[in-house]
GROMACS .gro file of C-alpha atoms in nm:
model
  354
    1UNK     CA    1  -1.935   2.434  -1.043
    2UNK     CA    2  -2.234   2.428  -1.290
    3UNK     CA    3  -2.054   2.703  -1.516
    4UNK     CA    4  -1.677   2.508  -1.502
    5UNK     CA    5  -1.941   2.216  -1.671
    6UNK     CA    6  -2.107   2.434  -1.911
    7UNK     CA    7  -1.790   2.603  -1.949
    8UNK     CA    8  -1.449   2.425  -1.899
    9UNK     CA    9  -1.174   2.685  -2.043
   10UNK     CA   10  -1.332   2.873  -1.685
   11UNK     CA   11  -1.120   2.607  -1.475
   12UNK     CA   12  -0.797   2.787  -1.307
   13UNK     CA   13  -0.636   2.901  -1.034
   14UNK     CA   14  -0.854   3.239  -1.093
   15UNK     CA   15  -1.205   3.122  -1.129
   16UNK     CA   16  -1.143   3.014  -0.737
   17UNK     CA   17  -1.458   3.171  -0.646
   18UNK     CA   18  -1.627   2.897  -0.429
   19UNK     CA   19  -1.356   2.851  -0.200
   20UNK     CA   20  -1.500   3.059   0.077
   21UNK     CA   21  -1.256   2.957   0.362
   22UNK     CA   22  -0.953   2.858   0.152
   23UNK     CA   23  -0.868   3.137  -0.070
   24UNK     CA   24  -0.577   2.991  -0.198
   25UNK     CA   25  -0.441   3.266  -0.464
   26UNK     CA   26  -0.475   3.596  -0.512
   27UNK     CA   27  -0.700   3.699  -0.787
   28UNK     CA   28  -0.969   3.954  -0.728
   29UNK     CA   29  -1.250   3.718  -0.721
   30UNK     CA   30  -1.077   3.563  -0.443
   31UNK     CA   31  -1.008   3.898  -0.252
   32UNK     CA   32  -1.346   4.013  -0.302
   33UNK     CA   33  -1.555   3.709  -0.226
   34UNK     CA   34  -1.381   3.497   0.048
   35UNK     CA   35  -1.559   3.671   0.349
   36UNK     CA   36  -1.889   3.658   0.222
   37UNK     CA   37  -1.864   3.252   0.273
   38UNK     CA   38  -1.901   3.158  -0.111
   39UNK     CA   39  -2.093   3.195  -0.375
   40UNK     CA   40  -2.406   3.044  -0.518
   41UNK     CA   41  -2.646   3.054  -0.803
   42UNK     CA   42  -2.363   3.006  -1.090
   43UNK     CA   43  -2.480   2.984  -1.420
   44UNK     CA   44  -2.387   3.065  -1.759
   45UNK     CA   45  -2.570   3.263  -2.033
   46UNK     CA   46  -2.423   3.368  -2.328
   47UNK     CA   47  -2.090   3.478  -2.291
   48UNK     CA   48  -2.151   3.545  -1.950
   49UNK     CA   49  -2.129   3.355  -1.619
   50UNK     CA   50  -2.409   3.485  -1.351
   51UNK     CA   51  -2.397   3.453  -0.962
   52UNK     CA   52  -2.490   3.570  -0.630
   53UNK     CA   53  -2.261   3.661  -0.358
   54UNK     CA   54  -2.152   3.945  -0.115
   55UNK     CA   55  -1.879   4.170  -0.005
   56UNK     CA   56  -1.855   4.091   0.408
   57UNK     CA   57  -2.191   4.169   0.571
   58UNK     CA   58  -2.339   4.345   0.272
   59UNK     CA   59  -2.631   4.202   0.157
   60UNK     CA   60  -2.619   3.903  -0.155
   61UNK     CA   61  -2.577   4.107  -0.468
   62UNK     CA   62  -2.568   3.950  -0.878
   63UNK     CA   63  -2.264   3.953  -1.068
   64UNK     CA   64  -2.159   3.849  -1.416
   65UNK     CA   65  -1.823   3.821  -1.559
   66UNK     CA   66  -1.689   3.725  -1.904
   67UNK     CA   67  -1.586   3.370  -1.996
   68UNK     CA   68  -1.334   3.444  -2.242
   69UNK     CA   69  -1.020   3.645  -2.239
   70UNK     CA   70  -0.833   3.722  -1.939
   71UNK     CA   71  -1.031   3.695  -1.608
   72UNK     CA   72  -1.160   4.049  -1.534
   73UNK     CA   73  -1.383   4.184  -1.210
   74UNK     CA   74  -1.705   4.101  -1.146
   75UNK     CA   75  -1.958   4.345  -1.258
   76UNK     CA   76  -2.237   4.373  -0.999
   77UNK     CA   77  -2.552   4.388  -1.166
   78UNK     CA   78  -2.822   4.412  -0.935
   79UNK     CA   79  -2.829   4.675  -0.677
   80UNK     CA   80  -3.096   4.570  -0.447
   81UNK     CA   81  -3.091   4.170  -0.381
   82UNK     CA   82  -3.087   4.019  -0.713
   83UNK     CA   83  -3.304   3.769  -0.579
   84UNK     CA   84  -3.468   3.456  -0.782
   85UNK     CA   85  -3.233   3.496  -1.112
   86UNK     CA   86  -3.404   3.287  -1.400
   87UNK     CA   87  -3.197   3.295  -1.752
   88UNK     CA   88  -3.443   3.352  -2.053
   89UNK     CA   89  -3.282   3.317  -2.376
   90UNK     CA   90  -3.005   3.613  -2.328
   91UNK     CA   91  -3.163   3.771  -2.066
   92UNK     CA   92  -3.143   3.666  -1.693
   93UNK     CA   93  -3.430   3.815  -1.481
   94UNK     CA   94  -3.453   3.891  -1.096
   95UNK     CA   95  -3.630   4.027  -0.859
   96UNK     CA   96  -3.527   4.321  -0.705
   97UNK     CA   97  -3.649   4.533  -0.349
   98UNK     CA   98  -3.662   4.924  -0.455
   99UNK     CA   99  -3.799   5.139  -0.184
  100UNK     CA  100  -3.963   4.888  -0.022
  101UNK     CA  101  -4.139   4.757  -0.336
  102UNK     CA  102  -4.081   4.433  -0.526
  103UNK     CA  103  -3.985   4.482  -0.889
  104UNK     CA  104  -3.840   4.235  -1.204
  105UNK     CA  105  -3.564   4.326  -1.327
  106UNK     CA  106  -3.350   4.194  -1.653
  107UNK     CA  107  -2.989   4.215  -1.798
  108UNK     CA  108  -2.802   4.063  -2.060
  109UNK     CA  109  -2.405   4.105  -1.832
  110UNK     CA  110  -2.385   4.472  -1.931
  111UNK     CA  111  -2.451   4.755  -1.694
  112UNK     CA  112  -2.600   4.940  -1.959
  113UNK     CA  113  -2.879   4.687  -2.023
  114UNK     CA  114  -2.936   4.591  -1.706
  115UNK     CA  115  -3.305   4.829  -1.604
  116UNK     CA  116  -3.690   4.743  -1.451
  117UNK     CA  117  -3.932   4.540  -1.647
  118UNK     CA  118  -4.217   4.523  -1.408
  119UNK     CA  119  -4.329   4.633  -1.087
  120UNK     CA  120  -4.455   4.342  -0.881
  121UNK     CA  121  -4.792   4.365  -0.622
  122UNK     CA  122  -4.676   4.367  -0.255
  123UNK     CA  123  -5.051   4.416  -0.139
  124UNK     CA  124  -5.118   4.072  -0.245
  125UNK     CA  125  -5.009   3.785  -0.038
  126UNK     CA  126  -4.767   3.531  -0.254
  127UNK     CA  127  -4.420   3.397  -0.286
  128UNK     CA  128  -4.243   3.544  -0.605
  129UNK     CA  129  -4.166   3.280  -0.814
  130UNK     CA  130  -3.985   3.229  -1.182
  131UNK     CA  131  -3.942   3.014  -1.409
  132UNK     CA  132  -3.827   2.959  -1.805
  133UNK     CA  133  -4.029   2.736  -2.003
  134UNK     CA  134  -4.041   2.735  -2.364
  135UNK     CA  135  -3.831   3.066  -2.372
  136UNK     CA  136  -4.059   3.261  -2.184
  137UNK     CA  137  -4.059   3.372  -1.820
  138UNK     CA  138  -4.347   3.213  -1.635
  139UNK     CA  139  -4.382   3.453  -1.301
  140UNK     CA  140  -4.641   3.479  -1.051
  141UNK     CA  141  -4.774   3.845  -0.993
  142UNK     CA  142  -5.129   4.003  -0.899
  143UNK     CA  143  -5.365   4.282  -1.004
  144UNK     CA  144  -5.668   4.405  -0.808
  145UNK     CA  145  -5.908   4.247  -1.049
  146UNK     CA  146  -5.796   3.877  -1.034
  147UNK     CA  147  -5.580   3.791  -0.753
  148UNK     CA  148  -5.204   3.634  -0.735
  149UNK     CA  149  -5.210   3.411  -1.097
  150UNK     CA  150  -4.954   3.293  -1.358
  151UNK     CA  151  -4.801   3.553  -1.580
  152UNK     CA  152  -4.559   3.528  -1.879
  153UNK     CA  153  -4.307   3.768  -2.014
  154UNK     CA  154  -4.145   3.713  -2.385
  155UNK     CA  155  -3.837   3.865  -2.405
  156UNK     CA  156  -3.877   3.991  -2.739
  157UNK     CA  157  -4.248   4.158  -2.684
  158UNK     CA  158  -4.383   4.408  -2.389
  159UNK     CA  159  -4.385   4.358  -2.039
  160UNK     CA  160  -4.756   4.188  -1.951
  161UNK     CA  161  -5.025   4.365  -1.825
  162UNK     CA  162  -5.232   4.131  -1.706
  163UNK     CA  163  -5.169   3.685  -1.628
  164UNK     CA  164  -5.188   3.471  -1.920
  165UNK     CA  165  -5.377   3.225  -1.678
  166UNK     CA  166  -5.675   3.292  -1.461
  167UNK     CA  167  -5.749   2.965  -1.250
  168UNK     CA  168  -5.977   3.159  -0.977
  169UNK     CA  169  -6.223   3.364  -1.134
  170UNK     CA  170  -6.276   3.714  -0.991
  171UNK     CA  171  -6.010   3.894  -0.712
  172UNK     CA  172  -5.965   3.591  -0.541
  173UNK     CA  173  -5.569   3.428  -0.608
  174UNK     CA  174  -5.522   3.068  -0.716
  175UNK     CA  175  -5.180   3.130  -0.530
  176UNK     CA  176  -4.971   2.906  -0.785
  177UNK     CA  177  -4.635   2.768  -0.642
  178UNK     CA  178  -4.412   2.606  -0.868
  179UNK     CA  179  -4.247   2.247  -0.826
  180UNK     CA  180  -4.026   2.230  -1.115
  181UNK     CA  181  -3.977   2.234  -1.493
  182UNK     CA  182  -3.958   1.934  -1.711
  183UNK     CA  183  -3.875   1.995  -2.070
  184UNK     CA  184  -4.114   2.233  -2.175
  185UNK     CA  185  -4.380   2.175  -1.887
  186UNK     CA  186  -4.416   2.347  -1.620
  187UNK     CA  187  -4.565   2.207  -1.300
  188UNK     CA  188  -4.747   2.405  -1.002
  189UNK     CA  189  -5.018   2.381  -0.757
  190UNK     CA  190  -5.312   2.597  -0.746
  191UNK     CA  191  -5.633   2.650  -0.577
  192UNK     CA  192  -5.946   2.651  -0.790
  193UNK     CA  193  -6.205   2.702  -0.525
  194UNK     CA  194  -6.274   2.714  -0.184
  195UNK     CA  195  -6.199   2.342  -0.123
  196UNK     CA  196  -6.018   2.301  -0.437
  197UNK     CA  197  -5.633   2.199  -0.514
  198UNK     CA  198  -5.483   2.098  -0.820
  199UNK     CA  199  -5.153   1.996  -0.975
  200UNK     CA  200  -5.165   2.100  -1.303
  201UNK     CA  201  -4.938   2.172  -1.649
  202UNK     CA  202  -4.851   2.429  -1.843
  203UNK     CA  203  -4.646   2.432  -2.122
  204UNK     CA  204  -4.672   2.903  -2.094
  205UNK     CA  205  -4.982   2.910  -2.320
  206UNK     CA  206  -5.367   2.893  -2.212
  207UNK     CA  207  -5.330   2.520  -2.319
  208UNK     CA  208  -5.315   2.399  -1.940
  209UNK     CA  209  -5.450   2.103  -1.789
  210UNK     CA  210  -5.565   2.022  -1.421
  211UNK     CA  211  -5.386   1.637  -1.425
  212UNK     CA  212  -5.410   1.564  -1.071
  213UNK     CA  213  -5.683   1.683  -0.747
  214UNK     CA  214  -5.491   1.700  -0.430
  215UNK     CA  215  -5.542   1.823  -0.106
  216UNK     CA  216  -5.365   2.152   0.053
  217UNK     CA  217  -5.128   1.934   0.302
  218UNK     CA  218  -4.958   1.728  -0.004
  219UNK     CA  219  -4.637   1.832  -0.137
  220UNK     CA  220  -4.430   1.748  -0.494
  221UNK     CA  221  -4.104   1.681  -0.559
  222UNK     CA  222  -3.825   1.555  -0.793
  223UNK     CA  223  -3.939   1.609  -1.086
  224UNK     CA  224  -3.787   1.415  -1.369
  225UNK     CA  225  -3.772   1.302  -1.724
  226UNK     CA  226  -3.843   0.936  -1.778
  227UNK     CA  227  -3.837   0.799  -2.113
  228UNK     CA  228  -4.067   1.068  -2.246
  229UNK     CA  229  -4.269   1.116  -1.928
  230UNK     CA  230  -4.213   1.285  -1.612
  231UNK     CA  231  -4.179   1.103  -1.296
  232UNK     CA  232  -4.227   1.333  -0.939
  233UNK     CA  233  -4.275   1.194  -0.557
  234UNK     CA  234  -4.651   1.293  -0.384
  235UNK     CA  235  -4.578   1.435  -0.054
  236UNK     CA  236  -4.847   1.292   0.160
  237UNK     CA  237  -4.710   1.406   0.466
  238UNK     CA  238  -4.385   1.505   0.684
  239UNK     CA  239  -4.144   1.252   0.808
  240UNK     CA  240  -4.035   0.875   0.714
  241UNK     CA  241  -4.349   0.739   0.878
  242UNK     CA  242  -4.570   0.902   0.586
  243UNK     CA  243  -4.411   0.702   0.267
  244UNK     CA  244  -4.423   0.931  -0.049
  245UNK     CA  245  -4.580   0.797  -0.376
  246UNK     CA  246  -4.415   0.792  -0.697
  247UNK     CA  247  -4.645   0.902  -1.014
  248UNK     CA  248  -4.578   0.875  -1.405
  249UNK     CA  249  -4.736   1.152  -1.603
  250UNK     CA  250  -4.698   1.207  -1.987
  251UNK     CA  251  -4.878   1.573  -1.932
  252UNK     CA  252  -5.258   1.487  -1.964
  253UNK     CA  253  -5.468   1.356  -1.679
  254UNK     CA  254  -5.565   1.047  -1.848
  255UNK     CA  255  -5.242   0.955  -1.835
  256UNK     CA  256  -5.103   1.057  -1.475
  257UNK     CA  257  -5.057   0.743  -1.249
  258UNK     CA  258  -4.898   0.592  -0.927
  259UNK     CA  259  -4.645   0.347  -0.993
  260UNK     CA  260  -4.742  -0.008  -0.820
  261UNK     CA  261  -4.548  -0.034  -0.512
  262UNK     CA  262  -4.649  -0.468  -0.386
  263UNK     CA  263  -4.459  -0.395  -0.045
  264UNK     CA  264  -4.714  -0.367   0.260
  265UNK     CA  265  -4.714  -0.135   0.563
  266UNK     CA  266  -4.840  -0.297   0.839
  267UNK     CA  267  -5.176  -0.127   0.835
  268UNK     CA  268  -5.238  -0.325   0.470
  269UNK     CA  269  -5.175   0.014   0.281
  270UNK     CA  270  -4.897   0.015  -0.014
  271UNK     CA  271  -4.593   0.141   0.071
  272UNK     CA  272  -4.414   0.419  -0.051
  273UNK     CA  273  -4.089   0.647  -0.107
  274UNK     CA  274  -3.912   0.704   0.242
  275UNK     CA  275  -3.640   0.873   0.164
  276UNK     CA  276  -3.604   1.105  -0.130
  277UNK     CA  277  -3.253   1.080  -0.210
  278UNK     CA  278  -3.276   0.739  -0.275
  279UNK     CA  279  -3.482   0.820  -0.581
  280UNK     CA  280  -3.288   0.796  -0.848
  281UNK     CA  281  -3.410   0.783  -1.262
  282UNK     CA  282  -3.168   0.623  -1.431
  283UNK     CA  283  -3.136   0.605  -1.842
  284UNK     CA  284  -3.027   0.293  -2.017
  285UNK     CA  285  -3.154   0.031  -1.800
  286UNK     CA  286  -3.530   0.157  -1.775
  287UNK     CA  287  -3.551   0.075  -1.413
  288UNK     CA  288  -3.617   0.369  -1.116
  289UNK     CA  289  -3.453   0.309  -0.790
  290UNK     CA  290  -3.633   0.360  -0.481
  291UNK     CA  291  -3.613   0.243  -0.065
  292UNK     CA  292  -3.910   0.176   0.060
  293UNK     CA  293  -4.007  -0.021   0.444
  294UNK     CA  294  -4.156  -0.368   0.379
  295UNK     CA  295  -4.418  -0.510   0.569
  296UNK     CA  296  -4.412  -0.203   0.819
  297UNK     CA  297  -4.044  -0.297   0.856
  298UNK     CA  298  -3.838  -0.018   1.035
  299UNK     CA  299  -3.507  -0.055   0.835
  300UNK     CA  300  -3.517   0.059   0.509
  301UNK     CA  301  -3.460  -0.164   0.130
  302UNK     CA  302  -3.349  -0.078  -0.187
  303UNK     CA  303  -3.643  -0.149  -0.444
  304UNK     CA  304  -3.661  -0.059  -0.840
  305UNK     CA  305  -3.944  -0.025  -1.110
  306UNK     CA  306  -4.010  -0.040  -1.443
  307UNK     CA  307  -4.323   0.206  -1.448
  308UNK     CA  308  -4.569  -0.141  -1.418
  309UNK     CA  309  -4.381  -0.362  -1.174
  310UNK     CA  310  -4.130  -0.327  -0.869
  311UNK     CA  311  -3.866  -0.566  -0.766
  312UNK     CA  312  -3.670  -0.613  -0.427
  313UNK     CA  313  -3.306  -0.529  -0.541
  314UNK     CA  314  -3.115  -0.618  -0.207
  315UNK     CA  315  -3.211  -0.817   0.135
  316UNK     CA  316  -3.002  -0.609   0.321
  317UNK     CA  317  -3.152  -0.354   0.565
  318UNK     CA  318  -3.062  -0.032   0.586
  319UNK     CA  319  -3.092   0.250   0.866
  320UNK     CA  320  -2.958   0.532   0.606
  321UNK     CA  321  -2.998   0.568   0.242
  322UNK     CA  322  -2.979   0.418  -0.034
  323UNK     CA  323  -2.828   0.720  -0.139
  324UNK     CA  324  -2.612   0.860  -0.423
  325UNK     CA  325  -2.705   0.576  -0.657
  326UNK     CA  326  -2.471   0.586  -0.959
  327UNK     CA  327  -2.500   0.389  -1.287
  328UNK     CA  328  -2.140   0.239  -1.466
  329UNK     CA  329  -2.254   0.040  -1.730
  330UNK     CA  330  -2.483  -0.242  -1.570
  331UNK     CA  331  -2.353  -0.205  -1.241
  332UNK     CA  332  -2.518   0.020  -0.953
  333UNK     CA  333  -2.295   0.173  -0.704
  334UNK     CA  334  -2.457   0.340  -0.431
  335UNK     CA  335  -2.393   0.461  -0.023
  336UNK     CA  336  -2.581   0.316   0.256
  337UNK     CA  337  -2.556   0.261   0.649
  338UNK     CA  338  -2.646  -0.098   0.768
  339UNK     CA  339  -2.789  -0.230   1.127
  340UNK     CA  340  -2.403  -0.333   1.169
  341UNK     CA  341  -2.232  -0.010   1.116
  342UNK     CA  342  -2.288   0.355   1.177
  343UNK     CA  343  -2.134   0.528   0.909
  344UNK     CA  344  -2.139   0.510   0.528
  345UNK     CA  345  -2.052   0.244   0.299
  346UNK     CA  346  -2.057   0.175  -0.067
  347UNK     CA  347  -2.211  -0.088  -0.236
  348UNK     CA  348  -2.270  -0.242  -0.568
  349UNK     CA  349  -2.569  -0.436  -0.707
  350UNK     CA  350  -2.599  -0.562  -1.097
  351UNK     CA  351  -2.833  -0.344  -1.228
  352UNK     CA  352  -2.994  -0.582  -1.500
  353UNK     CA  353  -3.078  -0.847  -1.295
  354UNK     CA  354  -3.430  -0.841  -1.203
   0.00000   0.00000   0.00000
């Protein structure tokens, strides 16, 4: 679906490729793909679109095929996995298990360019992670010396031999795990120190910045662009009961804050995000959309910000959602359930009216 977007002459009978358990024609892709239950991963690079899939019970494998000309077969391109791919520039990297061992792997589509850039440490303890930011691979590997850190690969130069970032001096591992890219930040979580947790920025140079201390049980999410800043949800805890808290950051710490949410739980404390897919940053009208409980309600209201106040949008309480919200021109559509009913419905505020 994301490569018919980036690519629309790819929409026909033969690019059929999702439709697990409705073939529907009889084009290779179709033939070859329909038992594995889909696809996934689909993205384009160059002239080449990139997924992950597999033949019956054979493990997920990466394949690229050409987006111009006639449709021709899939080339598999990875031979163990293809796990994690992450397009840099022309190049899309994965991860790959060979004998046992992790490894990173890159290719451009072709079979011929397709070979190992770096083996990866299995005796550390970490999650293998990727990332492109500022057209360089941001990965997290180890070494004896200094632990599980940040590393970055330029496509054009050597492999690294060492991370770029060090946030835990000596062996010990800041462990970094990655909550998404903005632009050309980067945003992760590592440990410092023994006691110490910190979101922090890069942009894939030794210019990074601690902007936020947190604690090991809170989460991020949802990273977005706002307006020239980047708005993300603090994960205090698991569950609707434990509202999450909706932050502005431009990058720097001096200028990372909570947006002011007036509404009260009943223990006095400000309430929060409930329910994440309610969250929606919409352009044009510089308001963010939230639900949030009021006054330790237990139904849930649609509320919206503009980075300094919120507002109330609707009275009406809601057991699901808001969800879905959609922006055409000043009006906002979105799905909710109410007290009354228990399925979906769609409604429709004016989105300019404060």
């Amino acid at each position: 679906q994301t490569a018919y977007e980036i690519m629309p002459s790819l929409v026909g009978s033969e690019m059929c490729i999702r439709d697990s358990y409705n073939p529907g024609g009889d084009s290779f892709q179709n033939e070859l793909f329909t038992e594995a239950g889909g696809t996934d991963e689909i993205f384009a690079v160059g002239e080449n679109v990139f997924f992950r899939s597999r033949y019956l019970f054979e493990q997920n494998q990466l394949y690229a095929m050409g987006v111009y000309g006639a449709p021709t077969a899939p080339t598999q391109i990875s031979s163990d996995g293809g796990f994690q791919p992450t397009a840099v520039g022309p190049n899309v990297y994965f991860y790959e298990e060979v004998a046992g061992d992790t490894t990173l792997w890159s290719s451009d589509g072709s079979p011929g360019s397709t070979g190992q850039v770096l083996d990866i440490d299995d005796n550390s303890s970490f999650d293998t992670q990727s990332a492109a930011v500022n057209g360089k691979l941001i990965f997290v590997n180890a070494d004896p010396q200094r632990g599980a850190e940040l590393w970055s690969l330029d496509p054009a130069g050597d492999p690294p031999n060492g991370p770029f970032l060090d946030l835990r001096a000596g062996q010990s591992s800041s462990n970094p795990k990655f909550h998404g890219v903005v632009g050309n930040q980067l945003f992760f979580t590592a440990q410092t120190g023994d006691d110490q947790f910190g979101l922090w920025v890069t942009d894939g140079t030794e210019a990074s910045e601690i902007i936020k201390d947190v604690v090991p049980v809170v989460g991020f999410d949802n990273f977005q662009s706002w307006y020239g800043k980047t708005v993300f949800l603090e994960q205090l805890g698991d569950g609707d009961l434990v509202p999450d808290v909706l932050w502005f950051t431009d990058g720097t710490a001096a200028n990372t804050r909570a947006i002011d949410m007036p509404t009260l739980m009943d223990d006095g404390s400000a309430a929060g995000v409930v329910n994440q897919s309610s969250l929606a940053v919409l352009y044009g009208i510089g308001f963010i959309y939230y639900a949030a409980r009021a006054n330790g309600a237990d139904h849930l209201e649609l509320w919206k910000t503009n980075g300094t106040t919120s507002w109330q949008v609707t009275n009406q309480a809601f057991t699901e959602g808001p969800a879905n919200l959609t922006l055409v021109q000043n009006q906002l559509f979105f799905t909710a359930s109410s007290w009354q009913w228990t399925f979906c419905l769609l409604y429709t505020s004016d989105a300019a009216d404060e």
